[in-house]
Amino acid sequence: MSLRKTYYFDSNATTSVAPEVLQAMLPFLTEKWGNPSSPYRLGKSLVEPIQAARESVAALIGASFTEVIFTSCGTESINTAITSCLYAQPTKQHVVTSAVEHSATKNCCAALEERGYQVTYLPVNRDGSLDLELFERSLQPDTAVVSIMWANNETGVLFPISKISAICRQRGILVHTDAVQVPGKLAIDVNELGVDLLSLSAHKLHGPKGVGLLYVRKGTPFRGLIVGGHQEERHRGGTENVPYLVAFGRAAELAHAVSADSQRKLAGLRDKLESDILREIPQTVRNGAKEPRLPNTTSIAFAGVEAEALLMLLDQVDICASSGSACTTGSVAPSHVLTAMGLSPAEARSTIRFSLDYETTEEDVAYLMSQLPRVIAELRAAASPRAVARLNSGKLATQAV
Amino acid sequence: MSLRKTYYFDSNATTSVAPEVLQAMLPFLTEKWGNPSSPYRLGKSLVEPIQAARESVAALIGASFTEVIFTSCGTESINTAITSCLYAQPTKQHVVTSAVEHSATKNCCAALEERGYQVTYLPVNRDGSLDLELFERSLQPDTAVVSIMWANNETGVLFPISKISAICRQRGILVHTDAVQVPGKLAIDVNELGVDLLSLSAHKLHGPKGVGLLYVRKGTPFRGLIVGGHQEERHRGGTENVPYLVAFGRAAELAHAVSADSQRKLAGLRDKLESDILREIPQTVRNGAKEPRLPNTTSIAFAGVEAEALLMLLDQVDICASSGSACTTGSVAPSHVLTAMGLSPAEARSTIRFSLDYETTEEDVAYLMSQLPRVIAELRAAASPRAVARLNSGKLATQAV
């Protein structure tokens, strides 16, 4: 690994494990290695740390500790939420979701369609927003669950979850939200949101990769996806990953302690980066609405630039960013999120997501802006004359917001 | 935690994380914290360590690295295996399993029955063995999968997996085996076994809790249970738990390096413990056949003794053992494994499992035998006179093997 500083603008992909989190979990990889279900001290002594972690993650989202299930990742949480609603209500065979969900929801739904279930994928507007009237018309008597993300991982655009929940509650339809990108960036209160199920992942909030959370509101019918022993009140089998549960608890405490002031500061830094790019680099456009949006994310199309080439050049100067979800990397298709918003494949392929974090500093943003205009200019200069001519026709510039 | 030595006889419940394993994984919780799907060095540099881990776990079972899928635990692997066979063959709705499986298989099958699938639970004989003729008669034209454990976690009794595979192959029926208890204790060769799918869990072989493996033979139809991003060749979504994958790889290397000589030594130690107990403590009986059996496990019924009370007294003198699967602890029902073998509920409740490991020494066994006869005598003396009288009628002694 390089000893040079990394300028990390990809916090929506993952975050580092916080030192406090690592310290909290390490004893459970060394001397405290028992099985929490065992009847002797080496095992039983692990019950209390797990309970403390459970209370910390519940507190982060305003839930009771009896309403949270530890899972192995956000993807498992999301798959469990959607299938549970179907299996627990066997006469209902229909799912409503959006066209811009993370692949965990998108591909879970595709697999369910293959098995005979019906899924409605709601379109979004150019700014990434949902049409709530269209949403309401999509609901059917046999709709088992509406699964809509709170914050889009590529654009940061927020969906009106509490409005969606209110509409569904009137009709007796369960609501799940993928809130994986939200902790530490917005305050989370499951009662304000009104959702029945909510998914989180520890590695987006300085916990380790490999542990997630599923909130299930008290009284919600539930069927587990991973069924085995009595762990998690029989809602999720498998010997508890004690180190990571403890780690998630500590990470949740850190995320919960983030102040509204810090969140405003983060938004300010992101806004500065975004406006600097849009002002200093010609033919750039932000994808998605300015508000409501996560305070840390900006998605920008750089006309005429291939995102993959740009990311490679940025990496050479120690800047980490992404062209969208890490979970779809390697795909030849352009981002389904951006194309659902009406971007052309070429526009989608010219898009970079910058996602900041509390660790991001003004100096980091200044460094990024010291490199980015030059790199973009180089890439555009290297493009074919025909591409440049097409570019200079100004098609994209008219779309700038 | 006590600073006194723990005498650990519960290796089938879990094992400690080996120091080499912890050392191997730690860098991936500190400086190497990227997302392996990311397009920059911090992420891309993780692809090679994951591949190395994949090759190590594949080597442990004689598979190609293209045939193994990392999961979050043995329970996930087992659930994935069984449901995959059903979803990939939608015209087949029947599962064959045994009555003595781990709760991961047992409760997965129960959940499938609730959803309309048909399951046959094969009985076992008093010694824990399967009747292969009965097994063959249980197969139906619509049998999607036979899921039979290789080694029973409570008794160590082995099932004839290669014979089962041969029978199924003739009929085009897929075979999955839960081999969670086997690594390091027997050599594993998926081609000799002839199975199509096989499940493992790292924490039984000195890896961490929270990572498992599913072997899927090349060409086997497959549908994932946790569906999301492109990870694991799209067979299991979710950002890779890089530290634990690396840890599993290292643990697999350690288990693979266990020699046949070490396995014989382990069996010798277990046999000594077992014969010492049966000889020195009256009214004791081994549950299950002497052979074929894992070299590390012995299950013993202590007539007239409540296992839970015995385990508590053993814990007071720093001895860890269990009354069966940790995954069923807290259940009021007696072990389903032992009752399926024909033990009465009282006999099942008087049973202790001792499961050894390479770390178990002759001194450990000597210490256990210095305490166990005294503790058993105390418990029996404390029992009611009526219970003692019933005990002394010698009903159990006639069953001693």
mmCIF file of N, CA, C and O in Angstrom, chain B residues 101-169:
data_model
loop_
_atom_site.group_PDB
_atom_site.id
_atom_site.type_symbol
_atom_site.label_atom_id
_atom_site.label_comp_id
_atom_site.label_asym_id
_atom_site.label_seq_id
_atom_site.Cartn_x
_atom_site.Cartn_y
_atom_site.Cartn_z
ATOM 1 N N GLU B 101 -30.643 -33.827 11.677
ATOM 2 C CA GLU B 101 -29.839 -32.724 11.135
ATOM 3 C C GLU B 101 -29.709 -31.581 12.153
ATOM 4 O O GLU B 101 -30.519 -31.451 13.075
ATOM 5 N N HIS B 102 -28.728 -30.747 11.903
ATOM 6 C CA HIS B 102 -28.568 -29.495 12.657
ATOM 7 C C HIS B 102 -29.810 -28.617 12.416
ATOM 8 O O HIS B 102 -30.461 -28.726 11.384
ATOM 9 N N SER B 103 -30.082 -27.741 13.361
ATOM 10 C CA SER B 103 -31.280 -26.897 13.231
ATOM 11 C C SER B 103 -31.264 -26.050 11.962
ATOM 12 O O SER B 103 -32.315 -25.642 11.483
ATOM 13 N N ALA B 104 -30.092 -25.788 11.393
ATOM 14 C CA ALA B 104 -30.025 -25.025 10.137
ATOM 15 C C ALA B 104 -30.787 -25.757 9.030
ATOM 16 O O ALA B 104 -31.514 -25.142 8.249
ATOM 17 N N THR B 105 -30.617 -27.066 8.963
ATOM 18 C CA THR B 105 -31.333 -27.866 7.962
ATOM 19 C C THR B 105 -32.763 -28.127 8.415
ATOM 20 O O THR B 105 -33.717 -27.938 7.644
ATOM 21 N N LYS B 106 -32.899 -28.536 9.664
ATOM 22 C CA LYS B 106 -34.212 -28.911 10.205
ATOM 23 C C LYS B 106 -35.198 -27.743 10.082
ATOM 24 O O LYS B 106 -36.313 -27.915 9.586
ATOM 25 N N ASN B 107 -34.776 -26.572 10.508
ATOM 26 C CA ASN B 107 -35.720 -25.454 10.532
ATOM 27 C C ASN B 107 -35.886 -24.798 9.169
ATOM 28 O O ASN B 107 -36.924 -24.215 8.875
ATOM 29 N N CYS B 108 -34.867 -24.899 8.321
ATOM 30 C CA CYS B 108 -35.032 -24.474 6.927
ATOM 31 C C CYS B 108 -36.102 -25.338 6.270
ATOM 32 O O CYS B 108 -36.994 -24.826 5.589
ATOM 33 N N CYS B 109 -36.026 -26.648 6.497
ATOM 34 C CA CYS B 109 -37.018 -27.556 5.902
ATOM 35 C C CYS B 109 -38.416 -27.274 6.455
ATOM 36 O O CYS B 109 -39.405 -27.287 5.706
ATOM 37 N N ALA B 110 -38.498 -27.004 7.756
ATOM 38 C CA ALA B 110 -39.810 -26.703 8.348
ATOM 39 C C ALA B 110 -40.404 -25.447 7.719
ATOM 40 O O ALA B 110 -41.607 -25.387 7.430
ATOM 41 N N ALA B 111 -39.556 -24.441 7.476
ATOM 42 C CA ALA B 111 -40.037 -23.198 6.852
ATOM 43 C C ALA B 111 -40.494 -23.472 5.420
ATOM 44 O O ALA B 111 -41.482 -22.893 4.951
ATOM 45 N N LEU B 112 -39.790 -24.365 4.727
ATOM 46 C CA LEU B 112 -40.195 -24.701 3.360
ATOM 47 C C LEU B 112 -41.525 -25.452 3.351
ATOM 48 O O LEU B 112 -42.366 -25.225 2.477
ATOM 49 N N GLU B 113 -41.715 -26.335 4.341
ATOM 50 C CA GLU B 113 -43.006 -27.037 4.431
ATOM 51 C C GLU B 113 -44.145 -26.044 4.608
ATOM 52 O O GLU B 113 -45.207 -26.170 4.003
ATOM 53 N N GLU B 114 -43.886 -25.023 5.434
ATOM 54 C CA GLU B 114 -44.913 -24.007 5.666
ATOM 55 C C GLU B 114 -45.283 -23.308 4.357
ATOM 56 O O GLU B 114 -46.401 -22.824 4.196
ATOM 57 N N ARG B 115 -44.308 -23.264 3.428
ATOM 58 C CA ARG B 115 -44.554 -22.599 2.147
ATOM 59 C C ARG B 115 -45.000 -23.578 1.060
ATOM 60 O O ARG B 115 -45.014 -23.236 -0.123
ATOM 61 N N GLY B 116 -45.349 -24.806 1.471
ATOM 62 C CA GLY B 116 -45.962 -25.717 0.518
ATOM 63 C C GLY B 116 -45.066 -26.796 -0.052
ATOM 64 O O GLY B 116 -45.520 -27.657 -0.804
ATOM 65 N N TYR B 117 -43.778 -26.757 0.287
ATOM 66 C CA TYR B 117 -42.883 -27.813 -0.178
ATOM 67 C C TYR B 117 -43.086 -29.062 0.675
ATOM 68 O O TYR B 117 -43.596 -28.992 1.797
ATOM 69 N N GLN B 118 -42.648 -30.222 0.151
ATOM 70 C CA GLN B 118 -42.804 -31.482 0.871
ATOM 71 C C GLN B 118 -41.428 -31.957 1.348
ATOM 72 O O GLN B 118 -40.466 -31.918 0.575
ATOM 73 N N VAL B 119 -41.349 -32.382 2.587
ATOM 74 C CA VAL B 119 -40.072 -32.831 3.140
ATOM 75 C C VAL B 119 -40.237 -34.202 3.766
ATOM 76 O O VAL B 119 -41.194 -34.442 4.512
ATOM 77 N N THR B 120 -39.313 -35.110 3.465
ATOM 78 C CA THR B 120 -39.250 -36.405 4.144
ATOM 79 C C THR B 120 -38.090 -36.372 5.134
ATOM 80 O O THR B 120 -36.958 -36.054 4.743
ATOM 81 N N TYR B 121 -38.390 -36.661 6.390
ATOM 82 C CA TYR B 121 -37.362 -36.721 7.428
ATOM 83 C C TYR B 121 -37.073 -38.195 7.707
ATOM 84 O O TYR B 121 -37.899 -38.886 8.310
ATOM 85 N N LEU B 122 -35.926 -38.678 7.277
ATOM 86 C CA LEU B 122 -35.603 -40.096 7.444
ATOM 87 C C LEU B 122 -35.274 -40.397 8.903
ATOM 88 O O LEU B 122 -34.464 -39.693 9.516
ATOM 89 N N PRO B 123 -35.842 -41.468 9.448
ATOM 90 C CA PRO B 123 -35.489 -41.850 10.818
ATOM 91 C C PRO B 123 -34.079 -42.444 10.861
ATOM 92 O O PRO B 123 -33.490 -42.756 9.817
ATOM 93 N N VAL B 124 -33.539 -42.559 12.066
ATOM 94 C CA VAL B 124 -32.245 -43.227 12.235
ATOM 95 C C VAL B 124 -32.421 -44.384 13.209
ATOM 96 O O VAL B 124 -33.397 -44.443 13.957
ATOM 97 N N ASN B 125 -31.455 -45.279 13.171
ATOM 98 C CA ASN B 125 -31.451 -46.412 14.097
ATOM 99 C C ASN B 125 -30.938 -45.972 15.466
ATOM 100 O O ASN B 125 -30.463 -44.847 15.632
ATOM 101 N N ARG B 126 -31.007 -46.905 16.430
ATOM 102 C CA ARG B 126 -30.564 -46.598 17.792
ATOM 103 C C ARG B 126 -29.107 -46.107 17.823
ATOM 104 O O ARG B 126 -28.729 -45.286 18.646
ATOM 105 N N ASP B 127 -28.292 -46.609 16.915
ATOM 106 C CA ASP B 127 -26.879 -46.190 16.890
ATOM 107 C C ASP B 127 -26.667 -44.939 16.045
ATOM 108 O O ASP B 127 -25.530 -44.543 15.797
ATOM 109 N N GLY B 128 -27.764 -44.337 15.603
ATOM 110 C CA GLY B 128 -27.654 -43.096 14.841
ATOM 111 C C GLY B 128 -27.446 -43.286 13.357
ATOM 112 O O GLY B 128 -27.265 -42.301 12.634
ATOM 113 N N SER B 129 -27.469 -44.529 12.897
ATOM 114 C CA SER B 129 -27.191 -44.784 11.477
ATOM 115 C C SER B 129 -28.471 -44.712 10.646
ATOM 116 O O SER B 129 -29.581 -44.833 11.157
ATOM 117 N N LEU B 130 -28.285 -44.520 9.344
ATOM 118 C CA LEU B 130 -29.394 -44.457 8.392
ATOM 119 C C LEU B 130 -29.633 -45.827 7.780
ATOM 120 O O LEU B 130 -28.694 -46.591 7.567
ATOM 121 N N ASP B 131 -30.874 -46.099 7.446
ATOM 122 C CA ASP B 131 -31.229 -47.305 6.695
ATOM 123 C C ASP B 131 -31.234 -46.914 5.219
ATOM 124 O O ASP B 131 -32.113 -46.189 4.755
ATOM 125 N N LEU B 132 -30.238 -47.400 4.472
ATOM 126 C CA LEU B 132 -30.096 -46.941 3.083
ATOM 127 C C LEU B 132 -31.234 -47.429 2.189
ATOM 128 O O LEU B 132 -31.570 -46.769 1.200
ATOM 129 N N GLU B 133 -31.799 -48.576 2.517
ATOM 130 C CA GLU B 133 -32.949 -49.040 1.714
ATOM 131 C C GLU B 133 -34.146 -48.120 1.901
ATOM 132 O O GLU B 133 -34.838 -47.770 0.952
ATOM 133 N N LEU B 134 -34.358 -47.757 3.154
ATOM 134 C CA LEU B 134 -35.439 -46.815 3.463
ATOM 135 C C LEU B 134 -35.172 -45.483 2.753
ATOM 136 O O LEU B 134 -36.085 -44.859 2.197
ATOM 137 N N PHE B 135 -33.892 -45.072 2.784
ATOM 138 C CA PHE B 135 -33.515 -43.830 2.100
ATOM 139 C C PHE B 135 -33.894 -43.906 0.628
ATOM 140 O O PHE B 135 -34.528 -43.002 0.080
ATOM 141 N N GLU B 136 -33.528 -45.025 -0.002
ATOM 142 C CA GLU B 136 -33.769 -45.153 -1.436
ATOM 143 C C GLU B 136 -35.269 -45.111 -1.740
ATOM 144 O O GLU B 136 -35.699 -44.508 -2.734
ATOM 145 N N ARG B 137 -36.055 -45.726 -0.868
ATOM 146 C CA ARG B 137 -37.510 -45.725 -1.081
ATOM 147 C C ARG B 137 -38.117 -44.338 -0.877
ATOM 148 O O ARG B 137 -39.220 -44.065 -1.336
ATOM 149 N N SER B 138 -37.399 -43.462 -0.172
ATOM 150 C CA SER B 138 -37.946 -42.123 0.095
ATOM 151 C C SER B 138 -37.830 -41.190 -1.112
ATOM 152 O O SER B 138 -38.470 -40.143 -1.154
ATOM 153 N N LEU B 139 -37.016 -41.592 -2.087
ATOM 154 C CA LEU B 139 -36.783 -40.708 -3.236
ATOM 155 C C LEU B 139 -37.988 -40.725 -4.164
ATOM 156 O O LEU B 139 -38.555 -41.786 -4.430
ATOM 157 N N GLN B 140 -38.354 -39.565 -4.652
ATOM 158 C CA GLN B 140 -39.543 -39.420 -5.501
ATOM 159 C C GLN B 140 -39.119 -38.814 -6.835
ATOM 160 O O GLN B 140 -38.060 -38.187 -6.925
ATOM 161 N N PRO B 141 -39.964 -38.946 -7.835
ATOM 162 C CA PRO B 141 -39.636 -38.298 -9.119
ATOM 163 C C PRO B 141 -39.474 -36.783 -8.970
ATOM 164 O O PRO B 141 -38.734 -36.162 -9.731
ATOM 165 N N ASP B 142 -40.149 -36.190 -7.977
ATOM 166 C CA ASP B 142 -40.051 -34.734 -7.816
ATOM 167 C C ASP B 142 -39.113 -34.350 -6.674
ATOM 168 O O ASP B 142 -39.196 -33.240 -6.147
ATOM 169 N N THR B 143 -38.208 -35.262 -6.286
ATOM 170 C CA THR B 143 -37.231 -34.902 -5.247
ATOM 171 C C THR B 143 -36.187 -33.968 -5.852
ATOM 172 O O THR B 143 -35.474 -34.340 -6.787
ATOM 173 N N ALA B 144 -36.113 -32.756 -5.311
ATOM 174 C CA ALA B 144 -35.162 -31.767 -5.831
ATOM 175 C C ALA B 144 -33.785 -31.956 -5.228
ATOM 176 O O ALA B 144 -32.770 -31.752 -5.907
ATOM 177 N N VAL B 145 -33.736 -32.314 -3.961
ATOM 178 C CA VAL B 145 -32.453 -32.382 -3.278
ATOM 179 C C VAL B 145 -32.542 -33.317 -2.079
ATOM 180 O O VAL B 145 -33.567 -33.393 -1.404
ATOM 181 N N VAL B 146 -31.448 -34.031 -1.870
ATOM 182 C CA VAL B 146 -31.245 -34.781 -0.633
ATOM 183 C C VAL B 146 -30.217 -33.991 0.173
ATOM 184 O O VAL B 146 -29.116 -33.715 -0.321
ATOM 185 N N SER B 147 -30.592 -33.593 1.385
ATOM 186 C CA SER B 147 -29.665 -32.848 2.236
ATOM 187 C C SER B 147 -29.434 -33.647 3.506
ATOM 188 O O SER B 147 -30.311 -33.723 4.376
ATOM 189 N N ILE B 148 -28.275 -34.262 3.577
ATOM 190 C CA ILE B 148 -27.935 -35.149 4.691
ATOM 191 C C ILE B 148 -26.573 -34.721 5.221
ATOM 192 O O ILE B 148 -25.634 -34.534 4.451
ATOM 193 N N MET B 149 -26.484 -34.594 6.530
ATOM 194 C CA MET B 149 -25.213 -34.169 7.125
ATOM 195 C C MET B 149 -24.181 -35.285 7.011
ATOM 196 O O MET B 149 -24.518 -36.466 6.994
ATOM 197 N N TRP B 150 -22.924 -34.882 6.917
ATOM 198 C CA TRP B 150 -21.862 -35.882 6.887
ATOM 199 C C TRP B 150 -21.593 -36.392 8.306
ATOM 200 O O TRP B 150 -21.605 -37.598 8.556
ATOM 201 N N ALA B 151 -21.362 -35.488 9.241
ATOM 202 C CA ALA B 151 -21.041 -35.863 10.619
ATOM 203 C C ALA B 151 -22.046 -35.201 11.551
ATOM 204 O O ALA B 151 -22.233 -33.981 11.493
ATOM 205 N N ASN B 152 -22.658 -35.995 12.395
ATOM 206 C CA ASN B 152 -23.619 -35.414 13.332
ATOM 207 C C ASN B 152 -22.910 -34.591 14.390
ATOM 208 O O ASN B 152 -21.932 -35.034 14.996
ATOM 209 N N ASN B 153 -23.422 -33.386 14.623
ATOM 210 C CA ASN B 153 -22.761 -32.482 15.567
ATOM 211 C C ASN B 153 -22.896 -32.918 17.012
ATOM 212 O O ASN B 153 -22.070 -32.565 17.844
ATOM 213 N N GLU B 154 -23.909 -33.724 17.333
ATOM 214 C CA GLU B 154 -24.096 -34.130 18.731
ATOM 215 C C GLU B 154 -23.396 -35.444 19.060
ATOM 216 O O GLU B 154 -22.878 -35.609 20.158
ATOM 217 N N THR B 155 -23.399 -36.378 18.111
ATOM 218 C CA THR B 155 -22.815 -37.692 18.395
ATOM 219 C C THR B 155 -21.527 -37.948 17.612
ATOM 220 O O THR B 155 -20.786 -38.875 17.958
ATOM 221 N N GLY B 156 -21.278 -37.192 16.569
ATOM 222 C CA GLY B 156 -20.113 -37.433 15.720
ATOM 223 C C GLY B 156 -20.323 -38.540 14.703
ATOM 224 O O GLY B 156 -19.450 -38.794 13.873
ATOM 225 N N VAL B 157 -21.485 -39.217 14.754
ATOM 226 C CA VAL B 157 -21.748 -40.343 13.841
ATOM 227 C C VAL B 157 -21.724 -39.843 12.395
ATOM 228 O O VAL B 157 -22.275 -38.789 12.079
ATOM 229 N N LEU B 158 -21.074 -40.632 11.526
ATOM 230 C CA LEU B 158 -20.947 -40.261 10.108
ATOM 231 C C LEU B 158 -22.011 -40.964 9.275
ATOM 232 O O LEU B 158 -22.299 -42.143 9.493
ATOM 233 N N PHE B 159 -22.541 -40.258 8.306
ATOM 234 C CA PHE B 159 -23.456 -40.869 7.336
ATOM 235 C C PHE B 159 -22.673 -41.198 6.059
ATOM 236 O O PHE B 159 -21.683 -40.528 5.738
ATOM 237 N N PRO B 160 -23.113 -42.236 5.333
ATOM 238 C CA PRO B 160 -22.378 -42.690 4.127
ATOM 239 C C PRO B 160 -22.685 -41.808 2.919
ATOM 240 O O PRO B 160 -23.432 -42.198 2.025
ATOM 241 N N ILE B 161 -22.073 -40.632 2.910
ATOM 242 C CA ILE B 161 -22.423 -39.630 1.896
ATOM 243 C C ILE B 161 -22.099 -40.113 0.484
ATOM 244 O O ILE B 161 -22.875 -39.878 -0.447
ATOM 245 N N SER B 162 -20.975 -40.790 0.305
ATOM 246 C CA SER B 162 -20.639 -41.194 -1.067
ATOM 247 C C SER B 162 -21.648 -42.220 -1.590
ATOM 248 O O SER B 162 -22.000 -42.195 -2.772
ATOM 249 N N LYS B 163 -22.140 -43.092 -0.730
ATOM 250 C CA LYS B 163 -23.186 -44.042 -1.165
ATOM 251 C C LYS B 163 -24.475 -43.297 -1.512
ATOM 252 O O LYS B 163 -25.148 -43.593 -2.494
ATOM 253 N N ILE B 164 -24.822 -42.339 -0.658
ATOM 254 C CA ILE B 164 -26.029 -41.538 -0.900
ATOM 255 C C ILE B 164 -25.914 -40.789 -2.229
ATOM 256 O O ILE B 164 -26.852 -40.749 -3.034
ATOM 257 N N SER B 165 -24.726 -40.229 -2.472
ATOM 258 C CA SER B 165 -24.518 -39.496 -3.724
ATOM 259 C C SER B 165 -24.654 -40.405 -4.931
ATOM 260 O O SER B 165 -25.238 -40.018 -5.953
ATOM 261 N N ALA B 166 -24.105 -41.611 -4.815
ATOM 262 C CA ALA B 166 -24.153 -42.540 -5.951
ATOM 263 C C ALA B 166 -25.597 -42.905 -6.283
ATOM 264 O O ALA B 166 -25.997 -42.942 -7.455
ATOM 265 N N ILE B 167 -26.385 -43.150 -5.254
ATOM 266 C CA ILE B 167 -27.799 -43.489 -5.464
ATOM 267 C C ILE B 167 -28.529 -42.317 -6.134
ATOM 268 O O ILE B 167 -29.309 -42.502 -7.077
ATOM 269 N N CYS B 168 -28.250 -41.118 -5.642
ATOM 270 C CA CYS B 168 -28.954 -39.935 -6.173
ATOM 271 C C CYS B 168 -28.523 -39.611 -7.595
ATOM 272 O O CYS B 168 -29.335 -39.178 -8.424
ATOM 273 N N ARG B 169 -27.247 -39.782 -7.856
ATOM 274 C CA ARG B 169 -26.747 -39.437 -9.191
ATOM 275 C C ARG B 169 -27.459 -40.257 -10.256
ATOM 276 O O ARG B 169 -27.828 -39.731 -11.309
#
